[in-house]
Short mmCIF file of C-alpha atoms and ligand atoms in Angstrom, two decimals:
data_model
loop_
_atom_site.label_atom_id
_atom_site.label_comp_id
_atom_site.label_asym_id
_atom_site.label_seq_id
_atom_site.Cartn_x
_atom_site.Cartn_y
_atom_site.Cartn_z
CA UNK X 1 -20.58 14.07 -24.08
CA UNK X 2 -20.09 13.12 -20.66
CA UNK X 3 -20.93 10.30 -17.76
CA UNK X 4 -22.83 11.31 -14.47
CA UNK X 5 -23.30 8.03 -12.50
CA UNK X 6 -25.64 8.32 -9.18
CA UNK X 7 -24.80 5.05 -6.73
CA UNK X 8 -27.51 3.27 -4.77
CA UNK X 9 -28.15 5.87 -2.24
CA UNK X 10 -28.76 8.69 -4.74
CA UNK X 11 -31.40 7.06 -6.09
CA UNK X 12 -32.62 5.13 -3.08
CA UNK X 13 -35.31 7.51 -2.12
CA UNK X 14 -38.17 9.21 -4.23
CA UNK X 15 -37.44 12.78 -3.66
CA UNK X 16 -33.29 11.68 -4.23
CA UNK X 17 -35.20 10.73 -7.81
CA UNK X 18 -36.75 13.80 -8.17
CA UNK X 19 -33.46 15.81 -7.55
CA UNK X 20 -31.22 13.56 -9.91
CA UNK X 21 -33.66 14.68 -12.44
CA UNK X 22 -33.24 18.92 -11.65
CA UNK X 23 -29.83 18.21 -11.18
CA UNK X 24 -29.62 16.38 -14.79
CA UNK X 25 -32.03 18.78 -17.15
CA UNK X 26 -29.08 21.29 -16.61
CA UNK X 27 -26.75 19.54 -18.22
CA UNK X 28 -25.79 21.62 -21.31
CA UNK X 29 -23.57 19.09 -23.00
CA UNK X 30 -25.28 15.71 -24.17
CA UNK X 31 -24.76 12.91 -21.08
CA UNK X 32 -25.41 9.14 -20.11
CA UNK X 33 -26.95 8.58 -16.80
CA UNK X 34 -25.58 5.34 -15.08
CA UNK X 35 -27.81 4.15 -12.37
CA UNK X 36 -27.65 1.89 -9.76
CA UNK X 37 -30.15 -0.25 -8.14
CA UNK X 38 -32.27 1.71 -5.01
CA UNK X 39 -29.73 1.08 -1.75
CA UNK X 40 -30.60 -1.82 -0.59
CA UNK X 41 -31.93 -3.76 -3.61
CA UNK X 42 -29.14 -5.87 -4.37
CA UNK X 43 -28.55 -7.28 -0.99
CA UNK X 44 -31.77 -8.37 -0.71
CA UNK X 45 -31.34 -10.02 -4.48
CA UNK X 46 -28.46 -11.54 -3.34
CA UNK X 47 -30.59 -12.82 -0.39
CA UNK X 48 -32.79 -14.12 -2.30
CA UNK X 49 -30.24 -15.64 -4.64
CA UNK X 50 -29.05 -17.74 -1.30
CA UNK X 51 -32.87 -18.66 -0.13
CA UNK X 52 -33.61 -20.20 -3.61
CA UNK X 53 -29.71 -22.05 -3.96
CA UNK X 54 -30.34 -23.42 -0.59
CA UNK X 55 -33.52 -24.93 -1.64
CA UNK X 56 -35.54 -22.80 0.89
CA UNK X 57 -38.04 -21.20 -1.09
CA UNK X 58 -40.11 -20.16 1.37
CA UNK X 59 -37.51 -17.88 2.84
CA UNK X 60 -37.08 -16.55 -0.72
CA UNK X 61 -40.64 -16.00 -1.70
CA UNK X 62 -41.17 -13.73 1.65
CA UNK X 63 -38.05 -11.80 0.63
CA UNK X 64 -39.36 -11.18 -3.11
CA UNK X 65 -42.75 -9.79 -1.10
CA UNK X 66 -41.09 -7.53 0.90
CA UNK X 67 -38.58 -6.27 -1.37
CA UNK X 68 -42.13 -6.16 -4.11
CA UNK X 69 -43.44 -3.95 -1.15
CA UNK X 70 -40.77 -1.54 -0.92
CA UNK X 71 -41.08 -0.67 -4.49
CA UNK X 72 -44.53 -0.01 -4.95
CA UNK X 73 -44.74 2.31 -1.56
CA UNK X 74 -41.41 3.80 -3.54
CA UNK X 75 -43.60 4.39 -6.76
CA UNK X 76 -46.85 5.72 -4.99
CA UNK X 77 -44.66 8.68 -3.28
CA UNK X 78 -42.60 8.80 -6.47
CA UNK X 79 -45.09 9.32 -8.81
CA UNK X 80 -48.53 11.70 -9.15
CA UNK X 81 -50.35 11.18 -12.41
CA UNK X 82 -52.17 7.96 -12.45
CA UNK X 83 -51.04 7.47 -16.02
CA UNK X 84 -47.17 7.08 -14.84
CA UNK X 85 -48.13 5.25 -11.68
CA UNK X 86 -49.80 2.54 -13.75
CA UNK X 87 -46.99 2.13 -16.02
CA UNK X 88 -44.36 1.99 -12.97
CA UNK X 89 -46.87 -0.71 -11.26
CA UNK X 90 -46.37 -2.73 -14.53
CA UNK X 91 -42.82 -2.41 -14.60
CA UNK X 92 -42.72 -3.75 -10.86
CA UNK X 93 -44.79 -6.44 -11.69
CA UNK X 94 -42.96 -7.48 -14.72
CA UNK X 95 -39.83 -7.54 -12.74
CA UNK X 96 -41.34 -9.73 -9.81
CA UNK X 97 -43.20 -11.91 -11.92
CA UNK X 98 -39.79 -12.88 -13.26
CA UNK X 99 -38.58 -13.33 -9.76
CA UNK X 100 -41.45 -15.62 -8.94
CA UNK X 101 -40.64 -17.88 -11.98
CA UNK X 102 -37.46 -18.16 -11.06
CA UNK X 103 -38.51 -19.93 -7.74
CA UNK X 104 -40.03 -22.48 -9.63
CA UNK X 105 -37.08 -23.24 -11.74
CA UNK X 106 -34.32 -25.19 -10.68
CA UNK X 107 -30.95 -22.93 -9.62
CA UNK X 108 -27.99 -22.22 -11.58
CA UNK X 109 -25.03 -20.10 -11.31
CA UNK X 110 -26.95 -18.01 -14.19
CA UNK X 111 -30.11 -17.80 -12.70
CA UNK X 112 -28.48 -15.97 -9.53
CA UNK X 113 -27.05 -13.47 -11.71
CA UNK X 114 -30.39 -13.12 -13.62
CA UNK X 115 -31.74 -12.54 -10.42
CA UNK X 116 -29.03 -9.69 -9.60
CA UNK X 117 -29.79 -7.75 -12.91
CA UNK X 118 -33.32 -6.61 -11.29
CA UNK X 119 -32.10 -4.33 -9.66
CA UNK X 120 -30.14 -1.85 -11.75
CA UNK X 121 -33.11 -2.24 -14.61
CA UNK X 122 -35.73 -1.40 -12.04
CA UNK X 123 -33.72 1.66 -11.17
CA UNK X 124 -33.35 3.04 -14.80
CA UNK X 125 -37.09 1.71 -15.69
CA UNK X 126 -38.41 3.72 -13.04
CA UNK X 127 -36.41 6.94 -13.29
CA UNK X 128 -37.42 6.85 -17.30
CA UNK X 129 -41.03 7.07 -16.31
CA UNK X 130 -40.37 10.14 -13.63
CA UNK X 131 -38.26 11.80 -16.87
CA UNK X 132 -41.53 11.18 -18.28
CA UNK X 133 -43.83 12.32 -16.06
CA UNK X 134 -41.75 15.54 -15.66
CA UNK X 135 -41.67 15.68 -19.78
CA UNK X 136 -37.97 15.20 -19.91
CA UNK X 137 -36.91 13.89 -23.43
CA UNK X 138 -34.34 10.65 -22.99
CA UNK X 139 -33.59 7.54 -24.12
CA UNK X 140 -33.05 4.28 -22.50
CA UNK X 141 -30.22 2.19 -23.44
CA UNK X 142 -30.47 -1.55 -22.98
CA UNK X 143 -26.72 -1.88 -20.70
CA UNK X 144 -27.10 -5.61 -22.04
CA UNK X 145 -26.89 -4.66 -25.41
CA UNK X 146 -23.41 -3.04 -25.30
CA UNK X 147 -21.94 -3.63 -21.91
CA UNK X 148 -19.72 -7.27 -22.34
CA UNK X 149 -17.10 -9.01 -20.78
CA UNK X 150 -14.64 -11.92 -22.27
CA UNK X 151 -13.95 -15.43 -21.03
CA UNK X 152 -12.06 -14.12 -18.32
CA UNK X 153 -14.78 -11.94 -16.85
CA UNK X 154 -12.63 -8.99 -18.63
CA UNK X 155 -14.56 -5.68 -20.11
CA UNK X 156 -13.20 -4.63 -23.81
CA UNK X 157 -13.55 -1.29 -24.49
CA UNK X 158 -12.86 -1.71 -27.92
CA UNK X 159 -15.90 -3.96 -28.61
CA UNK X 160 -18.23 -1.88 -25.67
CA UNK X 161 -17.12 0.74 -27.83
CA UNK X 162 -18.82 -0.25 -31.06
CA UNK X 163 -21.91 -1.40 -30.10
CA UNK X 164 -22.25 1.83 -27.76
CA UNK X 165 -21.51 3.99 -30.49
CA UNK X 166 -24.38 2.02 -32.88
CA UNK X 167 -26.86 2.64 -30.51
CA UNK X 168 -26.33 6.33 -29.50
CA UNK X 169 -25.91 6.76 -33.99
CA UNK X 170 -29.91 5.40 -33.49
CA UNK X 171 -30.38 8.31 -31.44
CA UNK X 172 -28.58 11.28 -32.92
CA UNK X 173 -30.68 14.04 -32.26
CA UNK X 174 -31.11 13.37 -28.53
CA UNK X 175 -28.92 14.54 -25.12
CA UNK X 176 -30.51 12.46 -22.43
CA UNK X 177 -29.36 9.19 -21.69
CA UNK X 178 -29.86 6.30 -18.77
CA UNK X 179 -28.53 3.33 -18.36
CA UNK X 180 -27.80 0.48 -15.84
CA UNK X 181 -24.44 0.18 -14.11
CA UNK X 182 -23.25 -3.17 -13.00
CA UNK X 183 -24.90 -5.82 -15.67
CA UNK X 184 -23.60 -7.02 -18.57
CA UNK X 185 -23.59 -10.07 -20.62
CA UNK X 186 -20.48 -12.27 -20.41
CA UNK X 187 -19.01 -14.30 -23.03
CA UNK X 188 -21.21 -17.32 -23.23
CA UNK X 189 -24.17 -14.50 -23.85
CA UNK X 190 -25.65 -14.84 -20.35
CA UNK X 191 -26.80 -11.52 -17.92
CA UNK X 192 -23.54 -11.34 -15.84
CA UNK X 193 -22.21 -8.35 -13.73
CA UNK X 194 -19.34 -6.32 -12.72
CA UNK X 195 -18.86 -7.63 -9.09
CA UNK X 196 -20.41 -5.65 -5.88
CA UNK X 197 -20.30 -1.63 -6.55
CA UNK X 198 -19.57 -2.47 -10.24
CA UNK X 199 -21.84 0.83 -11.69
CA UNK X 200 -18.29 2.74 -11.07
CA UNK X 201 -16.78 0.72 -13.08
CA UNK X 202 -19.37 0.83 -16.12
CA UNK X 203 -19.75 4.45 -15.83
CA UNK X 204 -15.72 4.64 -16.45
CA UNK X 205 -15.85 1.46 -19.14
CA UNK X 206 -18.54 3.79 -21.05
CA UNK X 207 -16.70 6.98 -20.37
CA UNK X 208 -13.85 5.85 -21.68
CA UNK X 209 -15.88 3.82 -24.66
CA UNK X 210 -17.49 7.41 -25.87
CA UNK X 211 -14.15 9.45 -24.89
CA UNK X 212 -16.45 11.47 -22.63
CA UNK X 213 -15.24 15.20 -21.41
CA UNK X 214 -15.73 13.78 -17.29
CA UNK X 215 -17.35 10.66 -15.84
CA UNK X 216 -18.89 12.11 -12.84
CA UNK X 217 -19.77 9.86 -9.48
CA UNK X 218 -22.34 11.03 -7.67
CA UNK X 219 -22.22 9.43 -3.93
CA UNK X 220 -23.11 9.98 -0.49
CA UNK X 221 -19.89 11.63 0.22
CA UNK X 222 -18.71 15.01 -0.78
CA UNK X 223 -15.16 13.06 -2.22
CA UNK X 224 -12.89 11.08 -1.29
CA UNK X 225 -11.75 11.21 2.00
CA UNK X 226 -8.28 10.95 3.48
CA UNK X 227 -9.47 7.50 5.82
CA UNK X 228 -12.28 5.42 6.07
CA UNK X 229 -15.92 7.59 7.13
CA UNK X 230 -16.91 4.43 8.05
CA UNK X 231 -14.33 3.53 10.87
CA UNK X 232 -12.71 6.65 11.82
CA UNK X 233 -14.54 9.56 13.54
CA UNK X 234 -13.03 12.48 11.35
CA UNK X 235 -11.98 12.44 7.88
CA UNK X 236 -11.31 15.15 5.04
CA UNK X 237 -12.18 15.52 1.55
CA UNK X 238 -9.09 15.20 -0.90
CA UNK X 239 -9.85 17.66 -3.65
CA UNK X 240 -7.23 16.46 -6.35
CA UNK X 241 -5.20 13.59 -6.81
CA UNK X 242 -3.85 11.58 -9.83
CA UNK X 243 -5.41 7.84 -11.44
CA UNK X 244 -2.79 6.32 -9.82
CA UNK X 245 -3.38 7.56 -6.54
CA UNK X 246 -6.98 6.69 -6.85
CA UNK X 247 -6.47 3.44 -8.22
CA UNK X 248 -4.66 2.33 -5.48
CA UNK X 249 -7.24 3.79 -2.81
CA UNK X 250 -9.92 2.17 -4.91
CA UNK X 251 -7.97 -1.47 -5.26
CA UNK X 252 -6.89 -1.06 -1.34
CA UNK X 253 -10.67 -0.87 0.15
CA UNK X 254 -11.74 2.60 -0.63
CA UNK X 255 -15.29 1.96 -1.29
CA UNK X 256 -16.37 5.08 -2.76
CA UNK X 257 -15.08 3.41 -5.57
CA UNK X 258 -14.91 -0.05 -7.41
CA UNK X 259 -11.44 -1.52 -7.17
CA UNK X 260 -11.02 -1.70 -10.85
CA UNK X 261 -12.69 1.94 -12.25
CA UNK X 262 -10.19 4.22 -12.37
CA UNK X 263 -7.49 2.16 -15.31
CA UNK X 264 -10.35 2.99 -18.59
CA UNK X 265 -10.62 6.81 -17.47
CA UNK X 266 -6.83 6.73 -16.73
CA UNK X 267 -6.26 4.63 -20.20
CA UNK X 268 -8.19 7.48 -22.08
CA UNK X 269 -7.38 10.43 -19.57
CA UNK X 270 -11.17 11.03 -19.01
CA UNK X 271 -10.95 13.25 -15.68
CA UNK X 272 -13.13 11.97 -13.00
CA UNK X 273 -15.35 13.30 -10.55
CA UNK X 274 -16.24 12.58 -7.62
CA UNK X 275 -19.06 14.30 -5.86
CA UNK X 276 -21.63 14.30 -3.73
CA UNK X 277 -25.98 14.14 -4.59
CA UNK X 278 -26.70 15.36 -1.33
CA UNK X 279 -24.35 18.77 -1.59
CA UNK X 280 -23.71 19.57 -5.56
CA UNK X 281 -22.11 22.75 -4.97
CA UNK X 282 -19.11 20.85 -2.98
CA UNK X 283 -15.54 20.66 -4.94
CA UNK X 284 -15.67 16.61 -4.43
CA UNK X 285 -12.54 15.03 -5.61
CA UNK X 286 -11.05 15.41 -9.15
CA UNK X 287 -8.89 12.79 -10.69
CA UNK X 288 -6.90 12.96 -13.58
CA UNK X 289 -3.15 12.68 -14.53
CA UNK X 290 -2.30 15.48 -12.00
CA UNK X 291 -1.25 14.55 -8.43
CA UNK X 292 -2.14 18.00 -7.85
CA UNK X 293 0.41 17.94 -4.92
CA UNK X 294 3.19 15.93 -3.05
CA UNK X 295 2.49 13.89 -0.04
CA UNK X 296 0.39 11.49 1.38
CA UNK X 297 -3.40 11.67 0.15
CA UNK X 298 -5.25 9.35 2.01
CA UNK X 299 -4.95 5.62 3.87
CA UNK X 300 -7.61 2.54 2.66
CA UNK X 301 -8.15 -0.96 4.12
CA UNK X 302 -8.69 -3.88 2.41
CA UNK X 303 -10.25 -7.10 4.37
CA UNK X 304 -10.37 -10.90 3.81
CA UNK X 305 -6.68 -10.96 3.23
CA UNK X 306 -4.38 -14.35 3.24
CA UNK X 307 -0.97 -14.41 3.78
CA UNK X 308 1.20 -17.04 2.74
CA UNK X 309 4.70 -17.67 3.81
CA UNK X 310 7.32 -20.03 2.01
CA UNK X 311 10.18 -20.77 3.87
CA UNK X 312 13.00 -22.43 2.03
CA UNK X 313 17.05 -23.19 1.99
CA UNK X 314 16.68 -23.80 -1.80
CA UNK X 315 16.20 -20.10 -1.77
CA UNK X 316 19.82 -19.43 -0.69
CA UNK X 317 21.47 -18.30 -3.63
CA UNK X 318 18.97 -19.59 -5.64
CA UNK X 319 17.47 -18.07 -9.01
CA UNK X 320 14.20 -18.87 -10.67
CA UNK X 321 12.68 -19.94 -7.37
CA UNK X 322 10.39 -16.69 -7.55
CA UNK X 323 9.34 -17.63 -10.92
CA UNK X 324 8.45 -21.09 -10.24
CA UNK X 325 6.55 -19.93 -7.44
CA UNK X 326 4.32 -17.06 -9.42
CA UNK X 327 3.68 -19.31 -11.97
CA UNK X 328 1.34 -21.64 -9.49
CA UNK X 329 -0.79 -18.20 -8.76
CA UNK X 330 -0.56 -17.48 -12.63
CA UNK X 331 -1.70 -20.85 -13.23
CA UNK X 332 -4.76 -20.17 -10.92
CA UNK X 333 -5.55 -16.76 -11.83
CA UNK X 334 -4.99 -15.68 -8.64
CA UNK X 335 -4.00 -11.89 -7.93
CA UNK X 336 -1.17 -11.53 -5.49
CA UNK X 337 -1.66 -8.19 -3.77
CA UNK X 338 1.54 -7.75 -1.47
CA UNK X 339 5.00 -9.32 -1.90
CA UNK X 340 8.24 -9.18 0.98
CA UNK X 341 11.20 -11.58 0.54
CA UNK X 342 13.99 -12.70 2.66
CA UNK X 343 17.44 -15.02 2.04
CA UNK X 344 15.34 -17.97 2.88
CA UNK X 345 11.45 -17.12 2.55
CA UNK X 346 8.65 -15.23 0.90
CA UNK X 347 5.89 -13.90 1.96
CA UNK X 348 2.89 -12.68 -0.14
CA UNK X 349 -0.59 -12.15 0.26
CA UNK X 350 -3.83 -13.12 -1.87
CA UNK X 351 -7.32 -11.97 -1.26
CA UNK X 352 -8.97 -14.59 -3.54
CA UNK X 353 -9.14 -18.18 -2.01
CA UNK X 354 -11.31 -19.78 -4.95
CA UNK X 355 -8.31 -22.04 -5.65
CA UNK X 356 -6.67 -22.02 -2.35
CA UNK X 357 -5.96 -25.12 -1.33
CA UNK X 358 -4.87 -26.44 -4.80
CA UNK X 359 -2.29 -23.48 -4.62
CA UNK X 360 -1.43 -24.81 -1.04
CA UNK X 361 -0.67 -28.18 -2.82
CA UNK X 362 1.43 -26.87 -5.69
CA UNK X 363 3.87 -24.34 -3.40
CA UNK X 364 4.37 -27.78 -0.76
CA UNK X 365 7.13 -29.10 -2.62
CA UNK X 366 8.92 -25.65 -2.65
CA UNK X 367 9.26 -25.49 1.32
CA UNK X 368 7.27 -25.22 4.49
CA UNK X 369 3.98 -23.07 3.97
CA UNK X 370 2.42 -21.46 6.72
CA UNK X 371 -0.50 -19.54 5.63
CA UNK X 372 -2.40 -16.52 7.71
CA UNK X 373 -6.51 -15.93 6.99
CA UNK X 374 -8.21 -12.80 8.17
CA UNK X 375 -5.88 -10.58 7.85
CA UNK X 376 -6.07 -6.67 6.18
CA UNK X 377 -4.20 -4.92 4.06
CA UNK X 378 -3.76 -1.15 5.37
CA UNK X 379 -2.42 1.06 2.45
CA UNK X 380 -0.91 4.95 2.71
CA UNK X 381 -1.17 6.66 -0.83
CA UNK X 382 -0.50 9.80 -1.87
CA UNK X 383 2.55 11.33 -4.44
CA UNK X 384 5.87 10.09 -4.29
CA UNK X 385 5.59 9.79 -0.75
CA UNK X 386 8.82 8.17 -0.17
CA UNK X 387 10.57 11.49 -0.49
CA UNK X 388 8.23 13.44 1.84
CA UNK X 389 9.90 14.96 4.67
CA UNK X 390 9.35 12.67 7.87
CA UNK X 391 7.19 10.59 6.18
CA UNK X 392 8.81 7.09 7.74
CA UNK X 393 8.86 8.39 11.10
CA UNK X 394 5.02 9.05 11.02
CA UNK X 395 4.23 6.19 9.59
CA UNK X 396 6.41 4.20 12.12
CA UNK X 397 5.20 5.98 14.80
CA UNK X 398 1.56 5.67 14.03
CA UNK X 399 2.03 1.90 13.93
CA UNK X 400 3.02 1.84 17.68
CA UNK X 401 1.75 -1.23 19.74
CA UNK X 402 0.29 -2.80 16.45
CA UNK X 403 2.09 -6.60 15.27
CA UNK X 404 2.28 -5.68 11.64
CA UNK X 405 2.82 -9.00 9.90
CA UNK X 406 4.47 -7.18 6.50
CA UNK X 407 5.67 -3.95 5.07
CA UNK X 408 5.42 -3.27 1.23
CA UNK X 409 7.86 -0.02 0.53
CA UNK X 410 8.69 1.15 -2.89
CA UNK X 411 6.80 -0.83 -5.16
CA UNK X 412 5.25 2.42 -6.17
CA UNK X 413 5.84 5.85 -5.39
CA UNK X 414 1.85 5.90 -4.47
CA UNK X 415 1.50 3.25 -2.06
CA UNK X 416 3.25 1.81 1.70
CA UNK X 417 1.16 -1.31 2.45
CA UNK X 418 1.18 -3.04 5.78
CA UNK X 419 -0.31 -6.13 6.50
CA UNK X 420 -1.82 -6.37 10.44
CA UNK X 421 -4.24 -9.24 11.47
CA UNK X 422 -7.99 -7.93 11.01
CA UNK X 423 -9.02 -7.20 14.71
CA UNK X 424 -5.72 -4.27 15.03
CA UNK X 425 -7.21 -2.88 11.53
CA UNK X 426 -9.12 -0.31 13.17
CA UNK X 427 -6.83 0.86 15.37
CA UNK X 428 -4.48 1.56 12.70
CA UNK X 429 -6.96 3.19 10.57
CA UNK X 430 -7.05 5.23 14.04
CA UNK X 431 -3.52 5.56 14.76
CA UNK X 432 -3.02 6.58 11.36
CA UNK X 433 -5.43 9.16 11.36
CA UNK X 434 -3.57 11.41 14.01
CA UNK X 435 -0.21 10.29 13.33
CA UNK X 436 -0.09 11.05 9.58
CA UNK X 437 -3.17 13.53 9.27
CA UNK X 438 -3.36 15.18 12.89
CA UNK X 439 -6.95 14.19 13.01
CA UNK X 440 -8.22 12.85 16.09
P1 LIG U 1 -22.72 4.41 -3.96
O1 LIG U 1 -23.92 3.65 -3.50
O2 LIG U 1 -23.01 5.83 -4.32
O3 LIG U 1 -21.91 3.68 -4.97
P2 LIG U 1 -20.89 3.53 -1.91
O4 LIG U 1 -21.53 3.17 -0.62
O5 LIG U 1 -20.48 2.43 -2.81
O6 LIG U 1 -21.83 4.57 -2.66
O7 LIG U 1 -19.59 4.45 -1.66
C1 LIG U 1 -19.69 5.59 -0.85
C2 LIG U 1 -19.27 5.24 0.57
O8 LIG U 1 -17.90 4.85 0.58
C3 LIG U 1 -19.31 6.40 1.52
O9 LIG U 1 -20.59 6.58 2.06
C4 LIG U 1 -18.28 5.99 2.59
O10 LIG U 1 -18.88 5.46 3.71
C5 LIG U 1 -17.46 4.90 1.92
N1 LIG U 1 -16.01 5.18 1.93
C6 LIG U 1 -15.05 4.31 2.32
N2 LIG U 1 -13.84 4.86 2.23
C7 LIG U 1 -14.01 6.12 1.77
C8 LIG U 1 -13.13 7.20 1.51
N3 LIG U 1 -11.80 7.09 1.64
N4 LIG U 1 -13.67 8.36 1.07
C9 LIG U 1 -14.99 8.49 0.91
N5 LIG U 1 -15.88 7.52 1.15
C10 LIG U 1 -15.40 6.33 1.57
N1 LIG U 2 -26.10 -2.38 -7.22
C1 LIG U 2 -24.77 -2.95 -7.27
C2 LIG U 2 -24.26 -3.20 -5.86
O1 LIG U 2 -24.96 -2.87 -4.89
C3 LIG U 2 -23.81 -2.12 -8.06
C4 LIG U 2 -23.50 -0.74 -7.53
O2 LIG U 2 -24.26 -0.23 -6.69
O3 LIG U 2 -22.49 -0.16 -7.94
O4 LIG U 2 -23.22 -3.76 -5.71
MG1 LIG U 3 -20.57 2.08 -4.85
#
């Protein structure tokens, strides 16, 4: 069996719809369709999250029109036979009814994500009816009847895993499979998600859940490129590189990908694919346990970055003082992305300022804190990199004119990670781009 997930783009337009399903009905092995919600969709949900928490309904209710709008001039050029289009106007109006209840009702936390969850089940609803319409057998499977995360917001395959498996044994005999990337229900039993571009990551959860032979991601983008498309004028597909490689790309910004959806492929060595809706014929990018070749791959940037610096004496000589000072992030769940030490200070980086200040309050005894907002993260990653030829004098030359605030070197053989304040990211990205990949 295998995983073929389409992103919000693929499926943002009717005719995208109508290719998905050609490009699908090929499929000679049985496969699970992940969708996404229409591009768009969930930033308007997420609007409309804020209008309601703010207590401005008003704003809200003209954002559920629009948005209700959009999807039934998406369903009238979708659809043709009056039969389908009725059931796709009741599915809309289902979905929007709930929305309009919801303004009523006082917020919570729970409602917003409630609210979020429209998105990906409007997708699947209405690309069940076109498989319909077109007479393509499939089934629908519920993502919020197998798709669950633990107290700490944490996927299990294991338990993903069985109830997956009991609802694809209710439907033995069939190939054709859709469900929603991004929702799930969390561990008090409420609709929850996977965080912003989280459909990568449930396409690889159920991947590696059914052991499928690929989990495909269809994008935009014919791969994954060696920079940014987004800030840098010319950029290359990569056509192989290794989970760790992508991994790192996807943790350090790359947003072809969610940060955390390469470790269940890479856990169950499930190659995955990425390619592109728009041009199926191109080679995309495949990952697996193969690096494929030595060098650097690609560069990533990762925003909203705080750096915080503890200078001590106590340090001198010291031991434990490293512990002691992880333990405070440990304490507060807090990730910490980057790490460079001296005699007398460390300096590390976070991107998660939930529990910020309490952090700030725990590490003041330990020295004098000085701590840095706004700053990025710039990451080179390719295959043991360190021992490519010149590699340090690119790198330092491409960094030329830019005050980078810390170096990460050897951590991994994948990744060099520099930290720069935001507004000299681009440049980098830039600089980087002819220096390391002789693109201008
Ligand atoms: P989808 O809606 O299909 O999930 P996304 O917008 O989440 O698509 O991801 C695809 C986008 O990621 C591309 O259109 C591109 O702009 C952006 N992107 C950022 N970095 C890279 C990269 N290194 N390679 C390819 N695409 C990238
Ligand atoms: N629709 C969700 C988002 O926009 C999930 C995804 O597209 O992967 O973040
Ligand atoms: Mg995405």
């Amino acid at each position: 069996m295998k995983v073929m997930k389409f992103g919000g783009t693929s499926v943002g337009r009717p005719e995208r719809m109508h290719h998905i399903a050609n490009l699908v009905v090929k499929e000679q092995e049985p496969v699970i369709i992940v969708l996404s919600a229409l591009s768009g969709t969930t930033n308007s949900l997420v609007e409309i999250g804020e209008h309601i928490s703010k207590g401005d309904r008003q704003s809200a209710k003209s954002a559920i029109e629009k948005l209700e709008a959009h999807y039934r001039s998406f369903v009238a050029e979708l659809l043709k036979n009056e039969e389908t289009i009725q059931k796709a106007n009741n599915i809309i109006a289902e979905h929007f009814e709930f929305l309009n209840i919801i303004l009523k009702i006082s917020f919570s936390e729970a409602l917003s994500k409630d609210i979020l969850a429209q998105g990906e089940l409007l997708s699947t609803k209405l690309f069940s009816v076109l498989l319909e319409e077109k007479g393509i057998e499939h089934v629908l499977l519920p993502a919020l009847e197998f798709m669950t995360v633990d107290i700490y917001d944490e996927p299990q395959i294991g338990g993903i895993k069985i109830k997956l498996t009991q609802l694809l044994k209710q439907h033995a005999k069939k190939k054709l499979f859709i469900t929603q990337g991004y929702i799930c229900r969390n561990a008090r039993g409420e609709v929850d998600n996977l965080k912003r571009g989280g459909s990568d990551y449930s396409a690889s959860l159920i991947a590696a859940a059914i052991n499928a032979s690929v989990c495909e991601i269809w994008t935009d983008i014919d791969g994954m490129h060696n920079n940014d498309p987004r800030i840098v004028n010319k950029t290359l597909p990569v056509e192989q590189m290794s989970f760790e490689e992508a991994a790192e790309l996807a943790y350090f910004g790359a947003k072809i990908l969610h940060p955390a959806s390469i470790w269940p492929a890479q856990q169950f060595n499930i190659p995955v694919k990425l390619l592109n809706t728009m041009k199926p014929e191109a080679k995309g990018t495949t990952i697996t346990a193969e690096a494929g070749s030595v060098g650097v791959k690609a560069v990533a940037a990762k925003d909203n970055i705080i750096a915080i610096r503890i200078k001590s004496s106590r340090m001198l000589l010291a031991y434990g003082f490293l512990r002691k000072i992880f333990e405070i992030f440990e304490k507060y769940r807090t990730p910490i992305d980057m790490i460079t030490t001296s005699e007398v200070a460390v300096s590390l980086t976070i991107d998660n300022d939930s529990n910020l200040k309490e952090i700030l309050k725990e590490l003041e005894p330990f020295g004098t804190v000085e701590v840095d907002k706004t700053q990025s993260i710039v990451s080179v990653v390719g295959n043991q990199i360190s021992l490519t030829e010149d590699m340090v004098k690119k790198l330092f030359g491409s960094i030329r004119h830019i005050p980078v605030r810390m170096v990460s070197y050897g951590g991994s053989p994948h990744n060099i990670s520099l930290l720069v304040p935001a507004e000299f990211k681009t440049q980098l990205l830039q600089q980087l781009n002819k220096g390391m990949f002789g693109l201008d």
